[in-house]
PDB file of C-alpha atoms in Angstrom:
ATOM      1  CA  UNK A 795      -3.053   2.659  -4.903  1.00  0.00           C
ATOM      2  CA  UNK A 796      -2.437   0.777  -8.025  1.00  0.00           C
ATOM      3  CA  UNK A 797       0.800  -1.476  -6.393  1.00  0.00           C
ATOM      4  CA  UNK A 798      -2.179  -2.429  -3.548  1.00  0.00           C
ATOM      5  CA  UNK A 799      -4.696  -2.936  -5.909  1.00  0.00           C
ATOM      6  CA  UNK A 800      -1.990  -5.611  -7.781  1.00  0.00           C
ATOM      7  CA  UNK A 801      -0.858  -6.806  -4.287  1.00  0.00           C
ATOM      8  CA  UNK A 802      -4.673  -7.673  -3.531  1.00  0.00           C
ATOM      9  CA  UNK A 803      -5.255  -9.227  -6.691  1.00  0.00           C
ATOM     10  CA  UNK A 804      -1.814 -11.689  -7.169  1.00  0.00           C
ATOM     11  CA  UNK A 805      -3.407 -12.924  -3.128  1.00  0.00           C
ATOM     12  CA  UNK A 806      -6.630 -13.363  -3.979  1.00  0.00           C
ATOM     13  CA  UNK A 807      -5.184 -15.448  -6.996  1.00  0.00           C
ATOM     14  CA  UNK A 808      -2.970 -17.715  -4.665  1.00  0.00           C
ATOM     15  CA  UNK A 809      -5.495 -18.105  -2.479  1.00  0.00           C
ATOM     16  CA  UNK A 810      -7.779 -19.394  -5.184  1.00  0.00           C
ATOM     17  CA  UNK A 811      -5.164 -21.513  -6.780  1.00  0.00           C
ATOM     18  CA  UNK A 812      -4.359 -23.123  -3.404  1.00  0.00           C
ATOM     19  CA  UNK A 813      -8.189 -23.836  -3.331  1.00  0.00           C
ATOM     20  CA  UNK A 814      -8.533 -25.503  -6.901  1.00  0.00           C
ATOM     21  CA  UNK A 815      -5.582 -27.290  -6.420  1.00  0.00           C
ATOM     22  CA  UNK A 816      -5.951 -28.882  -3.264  1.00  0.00           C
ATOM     23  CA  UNK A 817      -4.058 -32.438  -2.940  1.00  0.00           C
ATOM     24  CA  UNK A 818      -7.537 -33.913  -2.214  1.00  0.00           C
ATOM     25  CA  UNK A 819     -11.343 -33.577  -3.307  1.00  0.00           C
ATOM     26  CA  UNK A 820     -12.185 -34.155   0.127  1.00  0.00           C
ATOM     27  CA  UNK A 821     -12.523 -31.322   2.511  1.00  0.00           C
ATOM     28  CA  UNK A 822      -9.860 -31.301   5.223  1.00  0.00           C
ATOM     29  CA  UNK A 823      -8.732 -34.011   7.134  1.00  0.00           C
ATOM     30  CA  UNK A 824      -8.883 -34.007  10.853  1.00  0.00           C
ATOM     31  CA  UNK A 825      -5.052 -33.604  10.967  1.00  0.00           C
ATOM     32  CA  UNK A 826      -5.117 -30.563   9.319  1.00  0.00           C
ATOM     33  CA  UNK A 827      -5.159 -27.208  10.853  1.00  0.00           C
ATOM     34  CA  UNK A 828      -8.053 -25.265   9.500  1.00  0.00           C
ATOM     35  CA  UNK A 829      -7.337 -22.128  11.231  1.00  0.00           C
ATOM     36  CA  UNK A 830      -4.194 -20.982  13.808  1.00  0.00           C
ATOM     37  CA  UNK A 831      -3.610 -17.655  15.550  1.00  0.00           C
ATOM     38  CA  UNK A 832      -0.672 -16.494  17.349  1.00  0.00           C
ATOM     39  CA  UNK A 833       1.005 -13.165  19.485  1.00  0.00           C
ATOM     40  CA  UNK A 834       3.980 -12.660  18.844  1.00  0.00           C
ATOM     41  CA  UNK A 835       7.038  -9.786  17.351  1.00  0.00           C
ATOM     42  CA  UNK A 836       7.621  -9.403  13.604  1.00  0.00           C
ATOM     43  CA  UNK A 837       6.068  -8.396  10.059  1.00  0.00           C
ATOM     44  CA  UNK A 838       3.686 -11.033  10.437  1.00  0.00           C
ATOM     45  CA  UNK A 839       2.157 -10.064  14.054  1.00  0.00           C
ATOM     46  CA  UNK A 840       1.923  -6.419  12.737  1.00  0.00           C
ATOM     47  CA  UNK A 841       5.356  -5.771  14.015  1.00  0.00           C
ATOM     48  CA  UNK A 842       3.757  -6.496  17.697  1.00  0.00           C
ATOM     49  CA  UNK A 843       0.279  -8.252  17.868  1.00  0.00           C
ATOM     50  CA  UNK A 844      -1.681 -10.907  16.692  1.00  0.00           C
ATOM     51  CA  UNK A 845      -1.857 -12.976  13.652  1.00  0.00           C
ATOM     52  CA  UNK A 846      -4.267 -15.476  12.220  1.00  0.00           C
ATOM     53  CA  UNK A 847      -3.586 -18.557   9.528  1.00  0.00           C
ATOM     54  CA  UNK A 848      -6.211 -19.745   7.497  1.00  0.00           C
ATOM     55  CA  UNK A 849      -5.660 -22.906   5.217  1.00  0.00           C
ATOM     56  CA  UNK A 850      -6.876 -23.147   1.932  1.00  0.00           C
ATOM     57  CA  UNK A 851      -5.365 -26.724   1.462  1.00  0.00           C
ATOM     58  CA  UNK A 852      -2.616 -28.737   3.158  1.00  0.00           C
ATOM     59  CA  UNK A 853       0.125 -25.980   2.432  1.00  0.00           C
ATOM     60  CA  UNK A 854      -1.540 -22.921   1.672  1.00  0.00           C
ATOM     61  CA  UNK A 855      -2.711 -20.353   4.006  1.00  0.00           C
ATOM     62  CA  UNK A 856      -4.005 -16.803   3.913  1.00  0.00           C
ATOM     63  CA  UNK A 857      -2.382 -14.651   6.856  1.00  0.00           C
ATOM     64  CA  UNK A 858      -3.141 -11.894   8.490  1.00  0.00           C
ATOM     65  CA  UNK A 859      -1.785  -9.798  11.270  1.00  0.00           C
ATOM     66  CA  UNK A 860      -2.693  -6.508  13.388  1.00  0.00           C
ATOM     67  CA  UNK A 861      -0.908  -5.052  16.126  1.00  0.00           C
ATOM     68  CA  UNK A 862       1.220  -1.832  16.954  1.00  0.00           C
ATOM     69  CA  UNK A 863       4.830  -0.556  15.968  1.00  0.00           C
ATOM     70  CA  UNK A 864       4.469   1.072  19.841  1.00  0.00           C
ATOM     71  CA  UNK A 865       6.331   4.391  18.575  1.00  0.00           C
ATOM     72  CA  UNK A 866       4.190   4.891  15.175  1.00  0.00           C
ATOM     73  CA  UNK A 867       0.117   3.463  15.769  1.00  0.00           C
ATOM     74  CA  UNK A 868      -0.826   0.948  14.107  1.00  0.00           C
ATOM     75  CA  UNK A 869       0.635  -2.113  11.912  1.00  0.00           C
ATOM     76  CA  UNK A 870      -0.977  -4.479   9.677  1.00  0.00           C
ATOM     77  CA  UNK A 871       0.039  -7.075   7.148  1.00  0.00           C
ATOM     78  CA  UNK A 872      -1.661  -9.498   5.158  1.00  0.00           C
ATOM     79  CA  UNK A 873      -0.221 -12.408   2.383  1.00  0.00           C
ATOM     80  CA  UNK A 874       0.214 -16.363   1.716  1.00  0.00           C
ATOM     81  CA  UNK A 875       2.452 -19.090   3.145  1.00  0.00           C
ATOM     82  CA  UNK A 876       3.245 -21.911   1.327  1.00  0.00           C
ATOM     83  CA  UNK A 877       4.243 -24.255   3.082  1.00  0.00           C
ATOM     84  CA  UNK A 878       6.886 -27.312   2.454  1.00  0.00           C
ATOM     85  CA  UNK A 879       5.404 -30.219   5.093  1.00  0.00           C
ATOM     86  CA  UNK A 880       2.148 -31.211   5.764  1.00  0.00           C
ATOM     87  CA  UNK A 881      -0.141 -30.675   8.798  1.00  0.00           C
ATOM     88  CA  UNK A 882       0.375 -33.115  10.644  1.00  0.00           C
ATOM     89  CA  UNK A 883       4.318 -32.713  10.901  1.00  0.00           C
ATOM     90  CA  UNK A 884       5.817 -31.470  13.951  1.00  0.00           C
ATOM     91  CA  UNK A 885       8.394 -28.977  11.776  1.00  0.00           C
ATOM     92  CA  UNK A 886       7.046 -26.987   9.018  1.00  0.00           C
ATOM     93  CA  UNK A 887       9.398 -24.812   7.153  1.00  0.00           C
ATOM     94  CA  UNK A 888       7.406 -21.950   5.027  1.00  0.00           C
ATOM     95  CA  UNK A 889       7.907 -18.978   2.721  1.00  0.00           C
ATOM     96  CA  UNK A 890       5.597 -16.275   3.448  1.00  0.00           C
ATOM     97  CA  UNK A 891       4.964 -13.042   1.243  1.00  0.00           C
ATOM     98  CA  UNK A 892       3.538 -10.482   3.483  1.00  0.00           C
ATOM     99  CA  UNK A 893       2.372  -6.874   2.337  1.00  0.00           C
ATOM    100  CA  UNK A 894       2.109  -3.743   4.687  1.00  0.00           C
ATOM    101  CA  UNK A 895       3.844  -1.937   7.912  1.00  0.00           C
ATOM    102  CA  UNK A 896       7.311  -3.163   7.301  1.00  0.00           C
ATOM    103  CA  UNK A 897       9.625  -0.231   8.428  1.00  0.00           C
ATOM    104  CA  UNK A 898       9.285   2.666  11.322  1.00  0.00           C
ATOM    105  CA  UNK A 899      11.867   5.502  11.062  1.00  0.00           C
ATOM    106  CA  UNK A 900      12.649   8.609  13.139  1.00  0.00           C
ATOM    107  CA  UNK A 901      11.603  11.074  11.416  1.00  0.00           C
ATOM    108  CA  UNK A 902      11.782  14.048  14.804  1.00  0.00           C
ATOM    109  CA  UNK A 903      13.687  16.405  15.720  1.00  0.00           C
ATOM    110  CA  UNK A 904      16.730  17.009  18.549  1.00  0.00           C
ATOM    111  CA  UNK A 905      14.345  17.555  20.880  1.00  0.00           C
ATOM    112  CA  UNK A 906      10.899  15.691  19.695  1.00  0.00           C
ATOM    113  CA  UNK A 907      11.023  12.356  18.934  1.00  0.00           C
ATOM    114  CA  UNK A 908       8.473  11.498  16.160  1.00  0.00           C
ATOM    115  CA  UNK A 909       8.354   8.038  14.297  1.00  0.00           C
ATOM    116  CA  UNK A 910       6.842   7.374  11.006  1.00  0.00           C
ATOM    117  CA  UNK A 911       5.519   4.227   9.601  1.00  0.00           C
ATOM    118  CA  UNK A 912       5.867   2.959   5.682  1.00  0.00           C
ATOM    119  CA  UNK A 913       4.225   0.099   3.755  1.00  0.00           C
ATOM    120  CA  UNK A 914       5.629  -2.545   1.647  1.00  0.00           C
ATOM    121  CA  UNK A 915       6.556  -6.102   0.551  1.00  0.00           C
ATOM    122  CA  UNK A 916       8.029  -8.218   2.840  1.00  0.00           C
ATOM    123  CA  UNK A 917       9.563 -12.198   1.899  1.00  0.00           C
ATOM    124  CA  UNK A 918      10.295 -14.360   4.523  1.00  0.00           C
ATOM    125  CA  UNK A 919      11.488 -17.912   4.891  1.00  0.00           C
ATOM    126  CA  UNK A 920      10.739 -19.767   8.760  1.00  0.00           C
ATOM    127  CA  UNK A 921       9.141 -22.599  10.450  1.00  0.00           C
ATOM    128  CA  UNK A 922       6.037 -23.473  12.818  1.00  0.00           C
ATOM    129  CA  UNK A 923       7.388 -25.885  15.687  1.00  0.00           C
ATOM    130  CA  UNK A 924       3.684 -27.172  16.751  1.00  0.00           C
ATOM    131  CA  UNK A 925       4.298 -29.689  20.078  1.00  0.00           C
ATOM    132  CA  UNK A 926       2.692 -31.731  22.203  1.00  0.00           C
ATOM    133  CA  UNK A 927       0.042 -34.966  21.170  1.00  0.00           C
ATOM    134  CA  UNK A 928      -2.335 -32.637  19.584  1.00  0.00           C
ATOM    135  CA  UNK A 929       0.181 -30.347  18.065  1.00  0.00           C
ATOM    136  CA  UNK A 930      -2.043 -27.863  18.993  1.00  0.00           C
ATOM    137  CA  UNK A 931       0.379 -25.264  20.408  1.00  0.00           C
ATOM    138  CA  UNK A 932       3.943 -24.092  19.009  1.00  0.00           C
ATOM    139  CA  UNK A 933       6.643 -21.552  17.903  1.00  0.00           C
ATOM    140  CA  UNK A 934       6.941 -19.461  14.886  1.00  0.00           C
ATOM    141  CA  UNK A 935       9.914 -18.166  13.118  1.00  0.00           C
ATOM    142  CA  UNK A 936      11.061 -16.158  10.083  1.00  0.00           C
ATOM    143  CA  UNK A 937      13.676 -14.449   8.854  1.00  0.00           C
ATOM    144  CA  UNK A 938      12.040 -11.577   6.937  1.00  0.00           C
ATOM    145  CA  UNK A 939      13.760  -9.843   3.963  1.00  0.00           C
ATOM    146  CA  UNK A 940      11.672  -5.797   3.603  1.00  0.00           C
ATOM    147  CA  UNK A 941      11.974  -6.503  -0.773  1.00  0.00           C
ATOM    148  CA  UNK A 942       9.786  -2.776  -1.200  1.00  0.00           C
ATOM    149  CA  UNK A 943       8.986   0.105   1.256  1.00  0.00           C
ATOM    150  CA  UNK A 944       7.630   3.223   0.895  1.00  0.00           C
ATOM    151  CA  UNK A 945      10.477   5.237   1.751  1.00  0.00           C
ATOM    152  CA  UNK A 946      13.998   6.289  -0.287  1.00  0.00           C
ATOM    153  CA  UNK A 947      16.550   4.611   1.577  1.00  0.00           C
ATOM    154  CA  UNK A 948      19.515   6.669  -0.403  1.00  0.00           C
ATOM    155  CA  UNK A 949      17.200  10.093   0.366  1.00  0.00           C
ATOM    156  CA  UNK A 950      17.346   9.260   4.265  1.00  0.00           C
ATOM    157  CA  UNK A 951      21.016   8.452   4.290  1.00  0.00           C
ATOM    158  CA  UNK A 952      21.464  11.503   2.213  1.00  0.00           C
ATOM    159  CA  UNK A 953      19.855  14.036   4.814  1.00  0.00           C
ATOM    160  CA  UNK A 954      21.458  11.795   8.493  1.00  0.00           C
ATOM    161  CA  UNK A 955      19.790   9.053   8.501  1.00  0.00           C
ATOM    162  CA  UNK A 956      20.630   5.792   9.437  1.00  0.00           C
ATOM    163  CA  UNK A 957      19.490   2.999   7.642  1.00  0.00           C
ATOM    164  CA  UNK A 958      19.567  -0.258   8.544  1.00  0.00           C
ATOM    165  CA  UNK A 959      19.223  -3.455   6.240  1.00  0.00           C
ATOM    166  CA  UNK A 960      16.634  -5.096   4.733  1.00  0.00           C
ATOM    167  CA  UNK A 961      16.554  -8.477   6.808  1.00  0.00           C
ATOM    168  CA  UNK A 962      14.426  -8.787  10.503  1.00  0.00           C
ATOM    169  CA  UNK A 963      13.264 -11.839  12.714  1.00  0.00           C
ATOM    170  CA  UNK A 964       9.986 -12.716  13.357  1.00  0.00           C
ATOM    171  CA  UNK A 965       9.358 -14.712  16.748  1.00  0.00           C
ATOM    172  CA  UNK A 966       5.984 -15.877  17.800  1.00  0.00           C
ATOM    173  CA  UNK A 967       3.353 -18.009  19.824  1.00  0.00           C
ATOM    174  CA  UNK A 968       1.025 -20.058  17.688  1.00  0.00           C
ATOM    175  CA  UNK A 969      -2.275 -22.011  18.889  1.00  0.00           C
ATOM    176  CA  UNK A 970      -4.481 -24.219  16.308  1.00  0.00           C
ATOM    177  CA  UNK A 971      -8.287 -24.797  16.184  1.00  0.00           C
TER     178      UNK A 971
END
């Protein structure tokens, strides 16, 4: 509880600093992109779901996602892009810091499948492709690196398990309001 409670608090801190330091005193422009959601596969989507963007200045956003691991329930993730073009750009590469549902691992038997779901930090580096004369639709993608998770890789490998690396791909629809 204590790492969430610190994960919480360094976002809420970006997100404020992204506020207070906006490039301009003005709110918005019409170029930007206040707020974008997407479905798509990946960390960000909840490893299969949905996932919303909202700026706090021309390359800051909060992010959120929610969807379902299919084998294990649930996912969600939530954490900051930064990113290194402005709105109005066509290509816009991004680091993203992402916190929750980052790995799913068999944990049944030889007869019962069960899967089990773990928490943790998750870094990613990507790009939003938005098209068209609006720019109002596009393409995500990351390459995700899983930094923390709440299992013991060495314990799995110890008792079978296979464990695979840290890096995965994030692939996505995006559509901005």
């Amino acid at each position: 509880m204590k790492k969430l409670t610190t994960i919480v608090t360094a976002v809420l801190l970006l997100a404020f600093i992204g506020t207070t330091h906006a490039q301009s005193p003005n709110p918005l422009k019409a170029d930007s992109r206040t707020v974008t959601m997407g479905v798509g596969f990946g960390v960000p989507y909840g490893v299969l779901g949905t996932n919303t963007d909202i700026s706090f200045s021309d390359n800051f956003s909060s992010s959120m996602g929610l969807g379902t691991t299919i084998l294990s329930g649930m996912a969600y993730n939530f954490g900051m892009r930064f990113f290194l073009a402005q709105p109005a750009s066509t290509f816009r590469p991004r680091i993203s810091a992402f916190y929750g549902v980052n790995s799913i691992i068999e944990s049944g038997s030889f007869l019962i499948d069960e899967y089990e779901s773990f928490e943790g930090i998750t870094l990613g580096f990507g790009a939003e492709m938005m098209f068209g004369s609006s720019k109002a639709n596009g393409l995500d993608f990351d390459i995700m690196y899983i930094a923390t998770t709440g299992y013991d890789a060495d314990e799995l490998r110890s008792r079978g398990y296979e464990v695979s690396g840290g890096a995965k791909i994030s692939l996505g629809y995006r559509h901005a309001f």
